[in-house]
Coordinates of C-alpha atoms in Angstrom, one line a residue:
Chain A
X1 CA 5.5 -34.1 -11.4
X2 CA 4.5 -30.7 -12.6
X3 CA 5.8 -27.9 -10.6
X4 CA 3.3 -26.0 -8.9
X5 CA 3.4 -21.8 -8.9
X6 CA 0.6 -21.9 -6.3
X7 CA -0.8 -24.5 -4.2
X8 CA -3.8 -23.7 -1.8
X9 CA -5.3 -25.9 0.7
X10 CA -8.2 -25.9 3.0
X11 CA -8.0 -22.0 2.8
X12 CA -10.5 -20.5 5.0
X13 CA -11.1 -16.6 5.8
X14 CA -13.8 -15.3 8.4
X15 CA -13.5 -11.3 8.8
X16 CA -14.0 -9.8 12.0
X17 CA -17.4 -8.7 11.3
X18 CA -18.4 -12.5 10.9
X19 CA -18.6 -12.6 7.2
X20 CA -17.1 -15.9 5.9
X21 CA -15.4 -15.0 2.5
X22 CA -13.6 -18.3 2.0
X23 CA -15.1 -21.8 3.2
X24 CA -12.1 -24.0 2.5
X25 CA -10.8 -23.8 -1.0
X26 CA -8.4 -26.0 -2.5
X27 CA -6.5 -24.6 -5.7
X28 CA -3.3 -25.5 -7.6
X29 CA -2.0 -23.5 -10.3
X30 CA 0.8 -25.0 -12.4
X31 CA 4.0 -23.2 -13.1
X32 CA 4.1 -21.3 -16.5
X33 CA 0.2 -21.5 -16.6
X34 CA -2.2 -18.5 -17.6
X35 CA -4.7 -18.9 -15.2
X36 CA -8.2 -17.3 -14.6
X37 CA -9.9 -16.8 -11.2
X38 CA -13.4 -15.9 -11.9
X39 CA -16.2 -15.2 -9.7
X40 CA -19.1 -12.5 -9.0
X41 CA -18.5 -9.7 -6.9
X42 CA -17.9 -10.5 -3.3
X43 CA -17.3 -14.3 -4.3
X44 CA -14.0 -14.5 -2.5
X45 CA -11.4 -13.6 -5.3
X46 CA -9.8 -10.7 -3.6
X47 CA -9.6 -12.2 -0.4
X48 CA -7.7 -15.2 -2.1
X49 CA -5.1 -12.8 -3.8
X50 CA -5.2 -10.9 -0.3
X51 CA -4.1 -13.8 1.4
X52 CA -1.7 -15.0 -1.4
X53 CA -0.1 -11.5 -1.2
X54 CA 0.0 -11.5 2.6
X55 CA -2.6 -8.6 3.2
X56 CA -5.2 -10.4 4.3
X57 CA -4.7 -13.1 7.1
X58 CA -6.2 -16.6 6.7
X59 CA -8.5 -18.2 9.6
X60 CA -7.3 -21.6 8.2
X61 CA -5.4 -23.5 5.5
X62 CA -2.2 -23.3 4.0
X63 CA -0.7 -21.5 0.9
X64 CA 2.6 -22.7 -0.7
X65 CA 4.2 -20.2 -3.6
X66 CA 6.6 -22.1 -5.4
X67 CA 7.0 -24.7 -2.7
X68 CA 7.5 -21.8 0.1
X69 CA 4.8 -21.8 2.8
X70 CA 3.6 -18.5 3.2
X71 CA 3.1 -18.9 7.0
X72 CA 6.6 -19.8 7.6
X73 CA 8.7 -19.0 4.8
X74 CA 6.9 -15.6 4.2
X75 CA 9.9 -13.8 2.6
X76 CA 10.8 -16.5 0.4
X77 CA 7.3 -16.9 -1.0
X78 CA 6.6 -13.4 -1.4
X79 CA 9.8 -12.8 -3.3
X80 CA 8.0 -14.8 -5.8
X81 CA 5.1 -12.7 -6.3
X82 CA 4.1 -9.6 -8.0
X83 CA 1.0 -8.2 -7.7
X84 CA -1.4 -5.6 -9.9
X85 CA -4.3 -4.6 -7.4
X86 CA -7.9 -3.7 -8.3
X87 CA -7.3 -0.2 -6.6
X88 CA -4.7 2.3 -7.5
X89 CA -2.3 2.1 -4.5
X90 CA 0.8 3.9 -5.3
X91 CA 1.9 7.4 -4.1
X92 CA 0.3 9.9 -6.4
X93 CA 2.7 12.4 -5.5
X94 CA 5.9 10.3 -6.6
X95 CA 7.2 9.9 -10.2
X96 CA 6.6 6.7 -11.7
X97 CA 10.3 6.3 -12.3
X98 CA 10.6 6.5 -8.2
X99 CA 7.5 4.4 -7.8
X100 CA 8.9 1.3 -9.9
X101 CA 12.6 1.7 -8.7
X102 CA 11.6 1.7 -5.1
X103 CA 9.4 -1.2 -5.3
X104 CA 12.7 -2.9 -6.7
X105 CA 14.1 -2.0 -3.5
X106 CA 11.5 -3.3 -1.4
X107 CA 12.5 -6.5 -2.9
X108 CA 16.3 -6.0 -2.2
X109 CA 17.2 -4.9 -5.6
X110 CA 20.3 -2.7 -5.4
X111 CA 19.5 1.0 -6.4
X112 CA 21.3 1.1 -9.6
X113 CA 19.7 -2.3 -10.9
X114 CA 16.1 -1.3 -9.6
X115 CA 16.3 1.9 -11.8
X116 CA 17.4 0.1 -14.6
X117 CA 14.5 -2.4 -14.4
X118 CA 12.2 0.5 -13.8
X119 CA 13.4 1.9 -17.1
X120 CA 13.1 -1.3 -18.9
X121 CA 9.6 -1.8 -17.5
X122 CA 8.6 1.8 -18.0
X123 CA 9.5 1.6 -21.9
X124 CA 8.0 -1.7 -22.3
X125 CA 4.6 -0.5 -21.1
X126 CA 5.0 2.9 -23.1
X127 CA 5.4 5.0 -20.1
X128 CA 9.0 5.9 -20.1
X129 CA 7.9 9.5 -21.6
X130 CA 6.1 10.0 -18.4
X131 CA 8.8 8.6 -16.0
X132 CA 9.5 12.0 -14.4
X133 CA 5.7 13.7 -14.0
X134 CA 3.7 13.3 -10.8
X135 CA 2.0 10.2 -11.1
X136 CA -1.5 11.7 -10.0
X137 CA -1.3 13.5 -13.6
X138 CA -1.3 9.8 -15.7
X139 CA -4.6 8.8 -17.2
X140 CA -6.5 5.8 -15.7
X141 CA -4.9 3.2 -18.4
X142 CA -1.4 4.9 -17.7
X143 CA -1.9 4.1 -13.7
X144 CA -3.0 0.5 -14.5
X145 CA 0.1 0.1 -16.8
X146 CA 2.3 1.7 -14.2
X147 CA 1.1 -0.7 -11.7
X148 CA 2.1 -3.7 -13.9
X149 CA 5.5 -2.1 -14.4
X150 CA 6.0 -1.8 -10.7
X151 CA 4.7 -5.5 -10.1
X152 CA 7.2 -6.8 -12.5
X153 CA 10.6 -4.7 -11.3
X154 CA 11.6 -7.8 -9.5
X155 CA 10.8 -9.9 -12.2
X156 CA 8.5 -12.2 -10.1
X157 CA 7.8 -15.8 -11.0
X158 CA 4.3 -15.5 -10.4
X159 CA 2.3 -12.4 -11.5
X160 CA -1.3 -11.8 -10.0
X161 CA -3.5 -9.4 -12.1
X162 CA -6.5 -8.3 -10.1
X163 CA -8.8 -6.9 -12.8
X164 CA -6.2 -4.9 -14.3
X165 CA -8.4 -3.9 -17.1
X166 CA -11.2 -2.5 -15.4
X167 CA -12.1 1.2 -17.0
X168 CA -9.4 0.7 -19.5
X169 CA -9.8 1.5 -23.1
X170 CA -9.9 -1.4 -25.7
X171 CA -6.6 -0.2 -27.5
X172 CA -4.6 0.0 -24.1
X173 CA -6.3 -3.5 -23.0
X174 CA -4.9 -4.9 -26.0
X175 CA -1.5 -3.6 -25.5
X176 CA -1.5 -4.6 -21.9
X177 CA -2.5 -8.3 -22.8
X178 CA 0.2 -8.4 -25.4
X179 CA 2.6 -7.4 -22.9
X180 CA 1.3 -10.2 -20.3
X181 CA 1.2 -12.8 -23.0
X182 CA 5.0 -12.0 -23.8
X183 CA 6.1 -12.4 -20.3
X184 CA 3.7 -15.5 -19.7
X185 CA 5.7 -17.0 -23.0
X186 CA 8.9 -16.1 -21.4
X187 CA 7.8 -18.4 -18.3
X188 CA 6.4 -16.2 -15.9
X189 CA 3.0 -17.7 -14.4
X190 CA 0.1 -15.5 -14.6
X191 CA -3.2 -15.7 -12.4
X192 CA -6.0 -13.5 -13.7
X193 CA -9.2 -12.1 -12.4
X194 CA -11.2 -10.1 -14.7
X195 CA -15.1 -9.3 -15.4
X196 CA -14.2 -9.4 -18.9
X197 CA -15.0 -13.1 -19.6
X198 CA -14.0 -12.8 -23.2
X199 CA -10.4 -11.8 -22.2
X200 CA -10.3 -14.9 -19.8
X201 CA -11.6 -17.3 -22.4
X202 CA -9.1 -16.2 -25.1
X203 CA -6.1 -15.7 -22.8
X204 CA -6.2 -18.4 -20.1
X205 CA -5.5 -22.1 -20.4
X206 CA -6.9 -23.1 -16.9
X207 CA -9.8 -21.7 -14.9
X208 CA -11.3 -21.8 -11.4
X209 CA -14.6 -20.2 -10.7
X210 CA -15.1 -19.3 -7.3
X211 CA -18.9 -18.6 -5.7
X212 CA -19.6 -17.8 -2.1
X213 CA -16.1 -19.0 -0.7
X214 CA -16.2 -22.3 -2.7
X215 CA -14.5 -23.5 -6.0
X216 CA -17.3 -24.5 -7.9
X217 CA -15.2 -25.3 -11.0
X218 CA -11.7 -25.7 -11.6
X219 CA -10.5 -27.1 -14.9
X220 CA -8.7 -26.6 -18.0
X221 CA -10.5 -23.9 -20.3
X222 CA -11.0 -26.3 -23.1
X223 CA -12.9 -28.8 -20.8
X224 CA -14.9 -26.3 -19.2
X225 CA -16.2 -24.8 -22.7
X226 CA -16.9 -28.4 -23.9
X227 CA -19.4 -28.7 -20.9
X228 CA -21.5 -25.9 -22.9
X229 CA -24.6 -27.6 -23.7
X230 CA -26.0 -24.8 -25.9
X231 CA -25.1 -21.2 -27.5
X232 CA -27.2 -18.4 -27.6
X233 CA -27.0 -16.4 -31.1
X234 CA -28.4 -13.0 -32.1
X235 CA -29.7 -13.1 -35.7
X236 CA -30.2 -10.0 -37.9
X237 CA -32.6 -10.9 -40.8
X238 CA -32.9 -9.2 -44.1
X239 CA -36.4 -8.9 -43.9
X240 CA -39.1 -8.1 -41.1
X241 CA -41.2 -11.0 -39.8
X242 CA -44.5 -10.8 -38.3
X243 CA -44.3 -13.7 -35.9
X244 CA -41.7 -16.0 -34.4
X245 CA -41.6 -19.3 -36.7
X246 CA -41.4 -22.7 -35.1
X247 CA -38.7 -24.5 -36.9
X248 CA -38.4 -27.6 -34.3
X249 CA -34.8 -28.1 -34.1
X250 CA -33.9 -24.7 -32.1
X251 CA -35.9 -22.6 -29.9
X252 CA -36.1 -19.2 -31.6
X253 CA -37.5 -16.1 -29.7
X254 CA -38.4 -13.1 -31.6
X255 CA -36.8 -9.7 -30.3
X256 CA -38.2 -7.5 -32.9
X257 CA -39.3 -7.4 -36.6
X258 CA -35.7 -8.1 -37.6
X259 CA -34.1 -9.7 -35.0
X260 CA -34.3 -13.2 -33.8
X261 CA -32.5 -14.9 -30.6
X262 CA -31.8 -18.7 -31.3
X263 CA -30.9 -21.2 -28.5
X264 CA -28.7 -23.6 -30.5
X265 CA -28.4 -26.9 -28.4
X266 CA -24.9 -28.6 -28.8
X267 CA -24.9 -31.1 -31.7
X268 CA -26.7 -28.8 -33.6
X269 CA -24.8 -27.1 -36.4
X270 CA -25.5 -23.5 -37.9
X271 CA -26.0 -24.9 -41.3
X272 CA -29.0 -26.6 -39.9
X273 CA -30.1 -23.6 -38.3
X274 CA -29.7 -21.5 -41.6
X275 CA -31.4 -24.3 -43.7
X276 CA -34.7 -24.4 -41.2
X277 CA -34.8 -20.7 -41.4
X278 CA -34.5 -20.5 -45.3
X279 CA -37.3 -23.2 -45.5
X280 CA -39.8 -20.6 -43.7
X281 CA -38.4 -18.0 -45.9
X282 CA -36.4 -16.1 -43.4
X283 CA -32.7 -15.1 -44.8
X284 CA -29.8 -14.1 -42.1
X285 CA -27.9 -11.1 -42.8
X286 CA -25.6 -11.4 -39.8
X287 CA -25.2 -13.0 -36.4
X288 CA -23.4 -12.5 -33.1
X289 CA -23.0 -14.6 -29.8
X290 CA -26.0 -13.2 -27.4
X291 CA -22.9 -13.6 -24.6
X292 CA -19.4 -15.3 -24.8
X293 CA -19.5 -19.0 -24.3
X294 CA -17.6 -18.8 -21.0
X295 CA -20.3 -16.1 -19.7
X296 CA -23.0 -18.6 -20.5
X297 CA -21.3 -21.2 -18.2
X298 CA -20.1 -18.7 -15.9
X299 CA -23.6 -17.6 -15.3
X300 CA -25.0 -21.1 -15.6
X301 CA -22.4 -22.4 -12.7
X302 CA -23.1 -19.3 -10.5
X303 CA -26.8 -19.4 -11.0
X304 CA -26.9 -23.1 -10.1
X305 CA -25.2 -22.3 -6.8
X306 CA -27.8 -19.8 -5.9
X307 CA -30.3 -22.5 -6.4
X308 CA -31.7 -20.8 -9.9
X309 CA -32.5 -22.6 -13.2
X310 CA -31.7 -21.3 -16.8
Chain B
X1 CA 15.5 -11.8 1.9
X2 CA 19.2 -11.9 2.7
X3 CA 21.1 -9.2 4.8
X4 CA 21.9 -7.3 1.6
X5 CA 18.5 -7.4 0.3
X6 CA 17.3 -5.9 3.8
X7 CA 19.8 -3.4 3.7
X8 CA 18.6 -2.2 0.4
X9 CA 14.9 -2.3 1.3
X10 CA 16.0 0.1 4.7
X11 CA 17.9 2.3 2.2
X12 CA 14.8 2.5 0.0
X13 CA 12.6 3.5 2.8
X14 CA 15.1 6.0 4.3
X15 CA 15.6 7.5 1.0
X16 CA 12.0 7.8 0.2
X17 CA 11.3 9.6 3.5
X18 CA 14.2 12.0 3.3
X19 CA 13.2 12.6 -0.3
X20 CA 9.7 13.4 1.0
X21 CA 11.1 15.8 3.8
X22 CA 13.2 17.7 1.2
X23 CA 10.3 17.8 -1.4
X24 CA 7.9 19.5 0.9
X25 CA 10.7 21.6 2.6
X26 CA 8.3 24.5 2.8
X27 CA 6.2 22.4 5.2
X28 CA 8.7 20.2 6.7
X29 CA 11.7 22.5 7.4
X30 CA 10.7 26.4 7.0
X31 CA 8.1 26.7 9.9
X32 CA 10.4 25.3 12.5
X33 CA 12.8 28.0 11.7
X34 CA 10.3 30.7 11.5
X35 CA 8.7 29.4 14.8
X36 CA 12.0 29.3 16.6
X37 CA 13.1 32.8 15.4
X38 CA 9.8 34.2 16.8
X39 CA 10.4 32.4 20.3
X40 CA 14.0 33.6 20.6
X41 CA 13.0 37.3 19.7
X42 CA 9.9 37.5 21.8
X43 CA 10.6 35.1 24.7
X44 CA 14.7 35.6 24.4
X45 CA 15.3 38.9 23.4
X46 CA 12.0 41.0 24.5
X47 CA 10.5 39.3 27.7
X48 CA 14.0 37.3 28.4
X49 CA 16.0 40.6 29.0
X50 CA 13.6 41.6 31.7
X51 CA 13.6 37.9 33.5
X52 CA 17.3 38.1 34.1
X53 CA 19.2 35.0 34.6
X54 CA 18.1 31.2 35.7
X55 CA 20.5 29.3 37.5
X56 CA 23.2 32.0 36.8
X57 CA 22.6 31.6 33.0
X58 CA 21.1 34.6 30.6
X59 CA 17.4 33.4 30.0
X60 CA 17.9 33.1 26.1
X61 CA 20.7 30.7 26.6
X62 CA 18.8 28.9 29.1
X63 CA 15.8 28.1 26.6
X64 CA 17.9 27.6 23.6
X65 CA 18.2 23.5 24.7
X66 CA 14.4 23.4 25.3
X67 CA 13.5 24.9 22.0
X68 CA 15.9 22.4 20.1
X69 CA 14.2 19.5 21.7
X70 CA 10.8 20.8 21.2
X71 CA 11.6 21.3 17.7
X72 CA 13.0 17.7 17.6
X73 CA 10.2 16.1 19.3
X74 CA 7.6 17.8 17.4
X75 CA 9.4 17.0 14.0
X76 CA 10.1 13.5 14.5
X77 CA 6.5 12.7 15.8
X78 CA 5.0 14.6 12.9
X79 CA 7.1 13.1 10.4
X80 CA 6.5 9.5 10.9
X81 CA 2.7 10.1 11.8
X82 CA 1.9 11.9 8.8
X83 CA 4.3 9.8 6.4
X84 CA 2.8 6.5 7.8
X85 CA -0.8 7.2 8.2
X86 CA -0.5 8.9 4.7
X87 CA 0.9 5.8 3.3
X88 CA -2.0 3.8 4.9
X89 CA -4.7 6.4 3.8
X90 CA -3.4 6.3 0.2
X91 CA -2.8 2.6 0.4
X92 CA 0.8 2.7 -0.8
X93 CA 2.0 1.1 2.3
X94 CA 0.9 -2.3 0.2
X95 CA 3.8 -1.7 -1.7
X96 CA 5.9 -3.0 1.4
X97 CA 3.4 -5.4 2.9
X98 CA 3.2 -7.1 -0.3
X99 CA 7.1 -7.3 -0.4
X100 CA 9.5 -9.7 1.6
X101 CA 10.6 -6.6 3.4
X102 CA 10.7 -7.8 7.1
X103 CA 8.5 -6.0 9.6
X104 CA 11.6 -4.7 11.3
X105 CA 13.2 -3.0 8.2
X106 CA 9.8 -1.1 7.7
X107 CA 9.8 0.3 11.2
X108 CA 13.5 1.0 11.4
X109 CA 13.2 2.7 8.1
X110 CA 10.4 5.2 8.9
X111 CA 11.9 5.8 12.5
X112 CA 15.3 6.8 10.7
X113 CA 13.2 9.0 8.2
X114 CA 11.9 10.7 11.5
X115 CA 15.2 11.0 13.1
X116 CA 16.6 12.6 9.6
X117 CA 13.8 15.3 10.0
X118 CA 14.2 15.6 13.8
X119 CA 18.0 16.4 13.3
X120 CA 17.5 18.6 10.5
X121 CA 15.0 20.8 12.4
X122 CA 17.2 20.7 15.2
X123 CA 20.2 21.8 13.4
X124 CA 17.9 24.8 11.8
X125 CA 17.0 25.6 15.3
X126 CA 20.7 25.6 16.5
X127 CA 21.9 27.7 13.7
X128 CA 19.1 30.2 14.4
X129 CA 19.6 30.2 18.0
X130 CA 23.5 31.2 17.4
X131 CA 22.6 34.3 16.0
X132 CA 20.8 35.3 19.4
X133 CA 22.9 33.4 22.1
X134 CA 26.3 32.4 23.1
X135 CA 25.9 28.7 23.8
X136 CA 28.7 26.6 23.8
X137 CA 28.8 22.6 23.9
X138 CA 29.7 21.4 27.1
X139 CA 29.1 17.6 26.9
X140 CA 28.9 16.6 23.1
X141 CA 28.4 12.7 23.6
X142 CA 25.4 13.6 26.2
X143 CA 24.0 16.1 23.5
X144 CA 24.1 13.8 20.6
X145 CA 22.9 10.9 22.7
X146 CA 19.9 12.8 24.1
X147 CA 19.1 14.2 20.5
X148 CA 19.2 10.6 19.3
X149 CA 17.3 8.9 22.0
X150 CA 14.5 11.7 22.1
X151 CA 14.3 11.6 18.4
X152 CA 13.9 7.6 18.1
X153 CA 11.5 7.7 21.2
X154 CA 9.0 10.1 19.8
X155 CA 9.3 8.5 16.3
X156 CA 8.1 5.2 17.9
X157 CA 5.2 7.2 19.7
X158 CA 4.2 8.8 16.4
X159 CA 4.4 5.4 14.4
X160 CA 2.0 3.9 17.4
X161 CA -0.5 6.8 16.6
X162 CA -0.4 6.5 13.0
X163 CA -0.9 2.9 13.3
X164 CA -4.4 3.4 15.7
X165 CA -5.2 6.4 13.4
X166 CA -8.2 5.8 11.2
X167 CA -8.8 9.5 9.9
X168 CA -6.5 12.5 9.7
X169 CA -8.0 14.0 13.0
X170 CA -6.7 11.0 14.7
X171 CA -3.1 12.0 13.7
X172 CA -3.8 15.7 15.3
X173 CA -5.1 14.8 18.5
X174 CA -2.1 13.6 20.5
X175 CA 0.1 16.3 19.2
X176 CA -2.3 19.3 20.1
X177 CA -3.6 17.8 23.6
X178 CA -0.9 15.5 24.9
X179 CA 2.6 16.6 23.2
X180 CA 2.4 20.4 23.2
X181 CA 1.1 20.6 26.9
X182 CA 3.8 18.0 28.0
X183 CA 6.5 19.8 26.2
X184 CA 5.4 23.1 27.5
X185 CA 5.3 22.1 31.2
X186 CA 8.5 20.1 30.7
X187 CA 10.9 22.9 31.6
X188 CA 11.4 24.2 28.1
X189 CA 11.2 27.8 29.4
X190 CA 11.8 27.5 33.1
X191 CA 13.6 25.7 35.8
X192 CA 11.1 23.0 37.6
X193 CA 13.1 23.8 40.7
X194 CA 11.0 27.1 40.6
X195 CA 7.7 25.4 40.8
X196 CA 6.2 24.7 44.4
X197 CA 7.2 21.2 45.8
X198 CA 4.1 19.2 44.6
X199 CA 4.2 20.7 41.2
X200 CA 7.8 19.9 40.9
X201 CA 6.8 16.3 41.8
X202 CA 4.0 16.3 39.3
X203 CA 6.4 17.4 36.5
X204 CA 8.7 14.7 37.4
X205 CA 6.4 12.5 36.0
X206 CA 6.7 14.2 32.5
X207 CA 9.4 12.2 30.4
X208 CA 9.7 15.5 28.4
X209 CA 11.4 17.0 31.5
X210 CA 14.1 14.4 31.3
X211 CA 14.8 14.9 27.9
X212 CA 14.9 18.7 28.1
X213 CA 17.0 18.3 31.5
X214 CA 19.6 16.0 29.8
X215 CA 19.9 18.1 26.6
X216 CA 20.5 21.1 28.9
X217 CA 23.2 19.6 30.8
X218 CA 25.0 18.8 27.1
X219 CA 24.7 22.3 25.9
X220 CA 25.0 24.4 29.2
X221 CA 26.2 22.0 31.9
X222 CA 23.1 22.3 34.2
X223 CA 20.3 20.1 34.8
X224 CA 17.0 19.8 36.9
X225 CA 17.4 16.0 37.1
X226 CA 20.3 13.8 37.6
X227 CA 21.8 12.5 34.3
X228 CA 21.7 8.7 35.1
X229 CA 17.8 9.3 36.0
X230 CA 17.4 11.1 32.7
X231 CA 18.9 8.6 30.6
X232 CA 17.3 5.6 32.2
X233 CA 13.8 7.2 31.6
X234 CA 14.8 8.0 28.0
X235 CA 16.2 4.3 27.5
X236 CA 13.3 3.1 29.1
X237 CA 10.5 4.8 27.1
X238 CA 12.2 4.3 23.9
X239 CA 12.7 0.5 24.4
X240 CA 8.9 0.0 25.6
X241 CA 7.5 2.3 22.6
X242 CA 9.9 0.6 20.2
X243 CA 8.7 -3.1 21.5
X244 CA 5.0 -1.9 21.3
X245 CA 5.5 -0.4 17.7
X246 CA 6.8 -3.7 16.7
X247 CA 4.2 -5.6 17.9
X248 CA 1.5 -3.4 16.5
X249 CA 3.1 -4.0 13.0
X250 CA 3.7 -7.6 13.3
X251 CA -0.1 -7.8 14.3
X252 CA -0.9 -5.9 11.4
X253 CA -3.2 -3.4 13.1
X254 CA -5.3 -1.6 10.3
X255 CA -3.0 -2.9 7.7
X256 CA -3.7 -6.6 7.1
X257 CA -7.4 -7.8 7.3

C-alpha cells in the first residue's frame, strides 16, 4: 500500500465570523508526490494549509501527516512538515543565518547542526552572500528563497509551498523550481499552491482543485488534462483578412485583421486546421495557446461550480 | 519532540530574546540606567537629604530596593510584551507555532528572556545605586528569590497583555495606567506605615507593596509587611498568572484562527 504523506478526512472549518471555508474535504497525497492544490481566491487552499500546519483549528475532521494524527500526535506530525507561507513572516531585523538557524532550533536541532544546515540551504538557494545582512534589505525574490531555506532547515518529509513564486521574476522562479524539483527527486513530498497554472502543469504529478470549500477534482494531472475536450489557439496570419472564414471543422473568431482565435475540439488535429485554412487562402505565421491547458480545465471546473457555462 | 529537542527549542528562544536585548541595548539597557541615576540624584541626594531617615535608615538607602524593583518590574513586563507582540505583529511567531515546539517551551523561553532583561537592568541599577549609597546585602536568598519571583510574575503579566493586544496602543495602556501607578503607590519612595490607617489598608491590596517590602528586607533588613505574607502573595500571583498565560497560549488566542 502506498504510504500517505498527507491524509485529510471530512475536514471542515467555520470561522468565528460564520464564514464556512471548508465543507468536509477528503484529500490524500502520496509520499514522494509533487502535488498541486489549486483553487480561486477564497476557495479554502490557505485554510487547508493553515490547518495542516496547525495555525488554523479545524471545526471537524482529521488530518494525518505520515500517519501521525495532528490532533493527538501534534509534535510528531509537525516535525514532518516544512511550510513556505504566502506572506513574508520572518523577523525583518534579524539576519538570514539567524532566521534559518533559529528555525532549526524550534525543531530541536542542536545549535551547531542548525547553523550548518542554515549554511547549506542558504548556499543552495544562492543567499549565502546575504547571510549576515538584515533580512529587511533583501529583495522580494530573496525573501521568498529565504523562506524556502527556513522551511528546509529540519529537512522535512513534506514541504508545503503556498504561492511561493508570487511576485518573483522569471529567472528566480526557474531557479526556485529547479531547487524544489531536486528535493522532490530526493524523496521530499511537495504540495504546491500557485496561481501560475503552467507551473502546476509542468511540475505536479497529481492535483486537487478546491472551490468554495469543496474538492471538485482530485486526480492525476495526466488524467485531468485528458479530460480537456477542446483547446483554444491564437493564430497570427501572414496577411490581413476582411472577414472570419467558416471552415466547418473548427470554430474561428476574428480578433483583428491578422489574428484569429481557433477553438479546436479534441480529436481534430492542427494539420486538419491548417489544411482547412490553406483552402481558404489563409496562411498562419505562428500560433500560441490562448491559455494553458490546465487553466482551461481549471476555469471550466470552477465556472461549472458557479453555474456558468463555457 | 523529545526532551533534548525541547531544550534546544528553549535555548533558541532564550538566545533570540537575549540577542534582541543586547542588539537594541540603547532602548533596553541604557534608559533605566539614566532614569535611575536621575532618581538617585534628585530624590536621594537633593530631596532625600532634607527628608532625613526612614525607619532609622538614610532616605537614599531606603529607596534603593524600591528603585531596583521598579526597574525589574518595568523591564520584565516591557520586554515580553514588546517582544511577543512584535512577533505577533510581524507574524514571525508563526515560526514557532508551525514547529513541534510545545506551548510550555514557548512560554518558558519568553519568560526567561524577560527575566534576563529584568536581572540585567536590576544589576545596572544596583551598580548605579552603589555610587550613591552604602547598602549591604542582609539576606541574599530573600533578595534573590524576590527578584526572580517578581521578574517571573511580571513576565507572565506582560505575556497576557501581549496575547490580548491587537495594536501597539494596547501594549502601552497597562504599563501607563496600571503598572506605573501601582509601582509608585507600592512603597517605593515611602513606608506605608506613614499613611493614615485607611490608606495603609488600601495599599495592602497592591501586590507590588509585597515585592518592594520583601526586597527591602533582603537588602536592608526592614519590611512593611510580614515576609511570609509577602512570599505567599508573590507565589500566588505568579502561579495564577502563569496558569492563565498557559491557558491563553493553549487556546491560541489571537494566534491560531
